[in-house]
Amino acid sequence: MGSDVAQTPSPVQGLYDGPMWEGIRARAMCLQRCCSCGTWQYPPGPGCHACLSEDLEWSPVSGDGTILSWAIFHRQYLQAYPAPYNVIAVRLAEGPVMISNLEGEQPDGNWIGCHVRLIYAEMPDGAVLPRFALTD
Ligand SMILES: [Zn+2]
């Protein structure tokens, strides 16, 4: 049974990641936010990394972010990610850093500091991934 559609690798799910991926599939990503001190955190966990409170809630993120770093991969490792492809580290407006990909137009020269916005990319096999696009 052959298929020409590359299968997107499944997310490696931690114990607390479920609600985040449910939000991504619904195109409304949520991250944990501490009800005691207001700190946002990613990756998700059982308690606040800032104040140790266990009183956390899932809240939608704004989707705004800034590129902290980037790399271009010229070698293909996975069928779903043909080379060349980029990987970016994004500081979300809420504070946490996510690793993702930049879709669409790419910056000329230095990517660091470019403003991006969260988008939901539907892969050819139907998987939905959180990615980013330039806003400048
Ligand atoms: Zn806290």
PDB file of C-alpha atoms and ligand atoms in Angstrom:
ATOM      1  CA  MET A   1       0.000   0.000   0.000  1.00  0.00           C
ATOM      2  CA  GLY A   2       2.005   2.955  -1.214  1.00  0.00           C
ATOM      3  CA  SER A   3       1.205   6.562  -0.603  1.00  0.00           C
ATOM      4  CA  ASP A   4       2.855   9.638  -2.035  1.00  0.00           C
ATOM      5  CA  VAL A   5       1.878  11.702   1.007  1.00  0.00           C
ATOM      6  CA  ALA A   6       4.718  11.987   3.508  1.00  0.00           C
ATOM      7  CA  GLN A   7       3.607  11.207   7.038  1.00  0.00           C
ATOM      8  CA  THR A   8       4.245  14.019   9.498  1.00  0.00           C
ATOM      9  CA  PRO A   9       6.111  12.634  12.511  1.00  0.00           C
ATOM     10  CA  SER A  10       3.790  12.481  15.521  1.00  0.00           C
ATOM     11  CA  PRO A  11       4.535  14.977  18.297  1.00  0.00           C
ATOM     12  CA  VAL A  12       6.578  13.560  21.143  1.00  0.00           C
ATOM     13  CA  GLN A  13       4.025  14.062  23.890  1.00  0.00           C
ATOM     14  CA  GLY A  14       4.972  14.714  27.471  1.00  0.00           C
ATOM     15  CA  LEU A  15       2.633  13.934  30.370  1.00  0.00           C
ATOM     16  CA  TYR A  16       1.125  17.430  30.346  1.00  0.00           C
ATOM     17  CA  ASP A  17       1.103  18.271  26.616  1.00  0.00           C
ATOM     18  CA  GLY A  18      -2.391  17.043  25.684  1.00  0.00           C
ATOM     19  CA  PRO A  19      -4.344  20.320  26.018  1.00  0.00           C
ATOM     20  CA  MET A  20      -1.703  22.195  24.016  1.00  0.00           C
ATOM     21  CA  TRP A  21      -2.034  19.827  21.041  1.00  0.00           C
ATOM     22  CA  GLU A  22      -5.843  19.868  21.319  1.00  0.00           C
ATOM     23  CA  GLY A  23      -5.667  23.659  21.001  1.00  0.00           C
ATOM     24  CA  ILE A  24      -3.324  23.421  18.021  1.00  0.00           C
ATOM     25  CA  ARG A  25      -5.700  21.042  16.237  1.00  0.00           C
ATOM     26  CA  ALA A  26      -8.501  23.557  16.926  1.00  0.00           C
ATOM     27  CA  ARG A  27      -6.225  26.364  15.637  1.00  0.00           C
ATOM     28  CA  ALA A  28      -6.242  28.103  19.020  1.00  0.00           C
ATOM     29  CA  MET A  29      -3.042  27.161  20.809  1.00  0.00           C
ATOM     30  CA  CYS A  30      -3.126  27.463  24.576  1.00  0.00           C
ATOM     31  CA  LEU A  31      -0.255  27.332  27.035  1.00  0.00           C
ATOM     32  CA  GLN A  32      -0.203  26.988  30.793  1.00  0.00           C
ATOM     33  CA  ARG A  33      -0.439  30.181  32.825  1.00  0.00           C
ATOM     34  CA  CYS A  34       0.032  30.369  36.567  1.00  0.00           C
ATOM     35  CA  CYS A  35      -3.027  31.622  38.447  1.00  0.00           C
ATOM     36  CA  SER A  36      -0.824  32.727  41.361  1.00  0.00           C
ATOM     37  CA  CYS A  37       1.926  34.752  39.677  1.00  0.00           C
ATOM     38  CA  GLY A  38       0.769  35.065  36.050  1.00  0.00           C
ATOM     39  CA  THR A  39       3.844  33.383  34.533  1.00  0.00           C
ATOM     40  CA  TRP A  40       3.330  31.543  31.235  1.00  0.00           C
ATOM     41  CA  GLN A  41       5.212  28.318  30.774  1.00  0.00           C
ATOM     42  CA  TYR A  42       6.234  25.983  28.033  1.00  0.00           C
ATOM     43  CA  PRO A  43       6.808  23.092  28.014  1.00  0.00           C
ATOM     44  CA  PRO A  44       3.799  22.269  30.178  1.00  0.00           C
ATOM     45  CA  GLY A  45       4.349  20.804  33.612  1.00  0.00           C
ATOM     46  CA  PRO A  46       2.635  19.917  36.892  1.00  0.00           C
ATOM     47  CA  GLY A  47       3.465  23.231  38.575  1.00  0.00           C
ATOM     48  CA  CYS A  48       4.654  26.770  37.925  1.00  0.00           C
ATOM     49  CA  HIS A  49       8.386  26.902  37.301  1.00  0.00           C
ATOM     50  CA  ALA A  50       8.513  30.420  38.792  1.00  0.00           C
ATOM     51  CA  CYS A  51       6.592  30.101  42.082  1.00  0.00           C
ATOM     52  CA  LEU A  52       5.894  26.334  42.345  1.00  0.00           C
ATOM     53  CA  SER A  53       2.124  26.854  42.535  1.00  0.00           C
ATOM     54  CA  GLU A  54       0.065  23.965  41.200  1.00  0.00           C
ATOM     55  CA  ASP A  55      -2.779  26.348  40.324  1.00  0.00           C
ATOM     56  CA  LEU A  56      -2.336  26.496  36.526  1.00  0.00           C
ATOM     57  CA  GLU A  57      -4.806  27.239  33.757  1.00  0.00           C
ATOM     58  CA  TRP A  58      -4.681  26.809  29.980  1.00  0.00           C
ATOM     59  CA  SER A  59      -4.973  30.147  28.231  1.00  0.00           C
ATOM     60  CA  PRO A  60      -4.854  31.090  24.536  1.00  0.00           C
ATOM     61  CA  VAL A  61      -1.647  32.808  23.421  1.00  0.00           C
ATOM     62  CA  SER A  62      -1.632  36.014  21.377  1.00  0.00           C
ATOM     63  CA  GLY A  63       0.375  34.368  18.602  1.00  0.00           C
ATOM     64  CA  ASP A  64       2.879  37.242  18.505  1.00  0.00           C
ATOM     65  CA  GLY A  65       6.569  36.468  18.753  1.00  0.00           C
ATOM     66  CA  THR A  66      10.130  37.420  17.851  1.00  0.00           C
ATOM     67  CA  ILE A  67      12.775  35.208  16.242  1.00  0.00           C
ATOM     68  CA  LEU A  68      15.631  34.489  18.653  1.00  0.00           C
ATOM     69  CA  SER A  69      17.645  32.233  16.333  1.00  0.00           C
ATOM     70  CA  TRP A  70      17.362  30.266  13.116  1.00  0.00           C
ATOM     71  CA  ALA A  71      19.085  27.615  11.037  1.00  0.00           C
ATOM     72  CA  ILE A  72      18.675  26.299   7.498  1.00  0.00           C
ATOM     73  CA  PHE A  73      18.942  22.524   7.081  1.00  0.00           C
ATOM     74  CA  HIS A  74      20.320  21.488   3.700  1.00  0.00           C
ATOM     75  CA  ARG A  75      20.079  17.775   4.355  1.00  0.00           C
ATOM     76  CA  GLN A  76      16.771  15.918   4.464  1.00  0.00           C
ATOM     77  CA  TYR A  77      16.229  13.747   7.536  1.00  0.00           C
ATOM     78  CA  LEU A  78      12.487  13.094   7.299  1.00  0.00           C
ATOM     79  CA  GLN A  79      10.245  12.579   4.276  1.00  0.00           C
ATOM     80  CA  ALA A  80       7.810  15.242   5.525  1.00  0.00           C
ATOM     81  CA  TYR A  81      10.560  17.879   5.658  1.00  0.00           C
ATOM     82  CA  PRO A  82      12.272  18.172   2.277  1.00  0.00           C
ATOM     83  CA  ALA A  83      15.503  20.188   2.258  1.00  0.00           C
ATOM     84  CA  PRO A  84      16.196  23.004   2.421  1.00  0.00           C
ATOM     85  CA  TYR A  85      14.009  23.869   5.404  1.00  0.00           C
ATOM     86  CA  ASN A  86      14.387  26.262   8.283  1.00  0.00           C
ATOM     87  CA  VAL A  87      14.088  25.876  12.041  1.00  0.00           C
ATOM     88  CA  ILE A  88      13.478  28.922  14.205  1.00  0.00           C
ATOM     89  CA  ALA A  89      13.459  29.654  17.921  1.00  0.00           C
ATOM     90  CA  VAL A  90      10.666  32.111  18.726  1.00  0.00           C
ATOM     91  CA  ARG A  91      10.199  34.106  21.927  1.00  0.00           C
ATOM     92  CA  LEU A  92       6.435  34.354  22.314  1.00  0.00           C
ATOM     93  CA  ALA A  93       5.030  37.678  23.526  1.00  0.00           C
ATOM     94  CA  GLU A  94       3.968  35.790  26.666  1.00  0.00           C
ATOM     95  CA  GLY A  95       7.595  34.811  27.379  1.00  0.00           C
ATOM     96  CA  PRO A  96       8.103  31.112  26.551  1.00  0.00           C
ATOM     97  CA  VAL A  97      10.416  30.041  23.711  1.00  0.00           C
ATOM     98  CA  MET A  98       9.187  27.606  21.047  1.00  0.00           C
ATOM     99  CA  ILE A  99      11.047  25.782  18.292  1.00  0.00           C
ATOM    100  CA  SER A 100       9.189  25.828  14.978  1.00  0.00           C
ATOM    101  CA  ASN A 101       9.486  26.729  11.292  1.00  0.00           C
ATOM    102  CA  LEU A 102       9.028  29.976   9.382  1.00  0.00           C
ATOM    103  CA  GLU A 103       6.612  29.707   6.471  1.00  0.00           C
ATOM    104  CA  GLY A 104       6.342  31.982   3.474  1.00  0.00           C
ATOM    105  CA  GLU A 105       8.595  34.963   2.935  1.00  0.00           C
ATOM    106  CA  GLN A 106      12.012  34.793   4.575  1.00  0.00           C
ATOM    107  CA  PRO A 107      13.963  37.761   5.928  1.00  0.00           C
ATOM    108  CA  ASP A 108      16.915  39.144   3.996  1.00  0.00           C
ATOM    109  CA  GLY A 109      20.097  38.809   6.052  1.00  0.00           C
ATOM    110  CA  ASN A 110      19.725  38.417   9.795  1.00  0.00           C
ATOM    111  CA  TRP A 111      16.522  36.753  10.969  1.00  0.00           C
ATOM    112  CA  ILE A 112      17.093  37.563  14.653  1.00  0.00           C
ATOM    113  CA  GLY A 113      14.624  40.112  15.982  1.00  0.00           C
ATOM    114  CA  CYS A 114      12.115  39.716  13.156  1.00  0.00           C
ATOM    115  CA  HIS A 115       8.506  39.802  14.311  1.00  0.00           C
ATOM    116  CA  VAL A 116       6.390  36.760  13.547  1.00  0.00           C
ATOM    117  CA  ARG A 117       2.860  35.567  14.066  1.00  0.00           C
ATOM    118  CA  LEU A 118       1.637  32.082  14.873  1.00  0.00           C
ATOM    119  CA  ILE A 119      -0.089  30.271  12.025  1.00  0.00           C
ATOM    120  CA  TYR A 120      -1.506  26.777  11.819  1.00  0.00           C
ATOM    121  CA  ALA A 121       0.038  24.817   8.973  1.00  0.00           C
ATOM    122  CA  GLU A 122      -1.913  21.863   7.621  1.00  0.00           C
ATOM    123  CA  MET A 123       0.512  19.239   6.402  1.00  0.00           C
ATOM    124  CA  PRO A 124      -0.263  17.138   3.286  1.00  0.00           C
ATOM    125  CA  ASP A 125      -1.331  14.230   5.538  1.00  0.00           C
ATOM    126  CA  GLY A 126      -3.742  16.448   7.504  1.00  0.00           C
ATOM    127  CA  ALA A 127      -1.566  16.996  10.597  1.00  0.00           C
ATOM    128  CA  VAL A 128      -1.750  20.543  11.978  1.00  0.00           C
ATOM    129  CA  LEU A 129       1.478  22.152  13.196  1.00  0.00           C
ATOM    130  CA  PRO A 130       2.107  25.483  14.915  1.00  0.00           C
ATOM    131  CA  ARG A 131       4.361  27.516  12.651  1.00  0.00           C
ATOM    132  CA  PHE A 132       5.146  31.177  12.131  1.00  0.00           C
ATOM    133  CA  ALA A 133       5.030  33.806   9.364  1.00  0.00           C
ATOM    134  CA  LEU A 134       6.663  37.234   9.199  1.00  0.00           C
ATOM    135  CA  THR A 135       4.533  40.194  10.221  1.00  0.00           C
ATOM    136  CA  ASP A 136       6.925  42.965   9.122  1.00  0.00           C
TER     137      ASP A 136
HETATM  138 ZN    ZN B   1       3.608  30.998  39.436  1.00  0.00          ZN
END
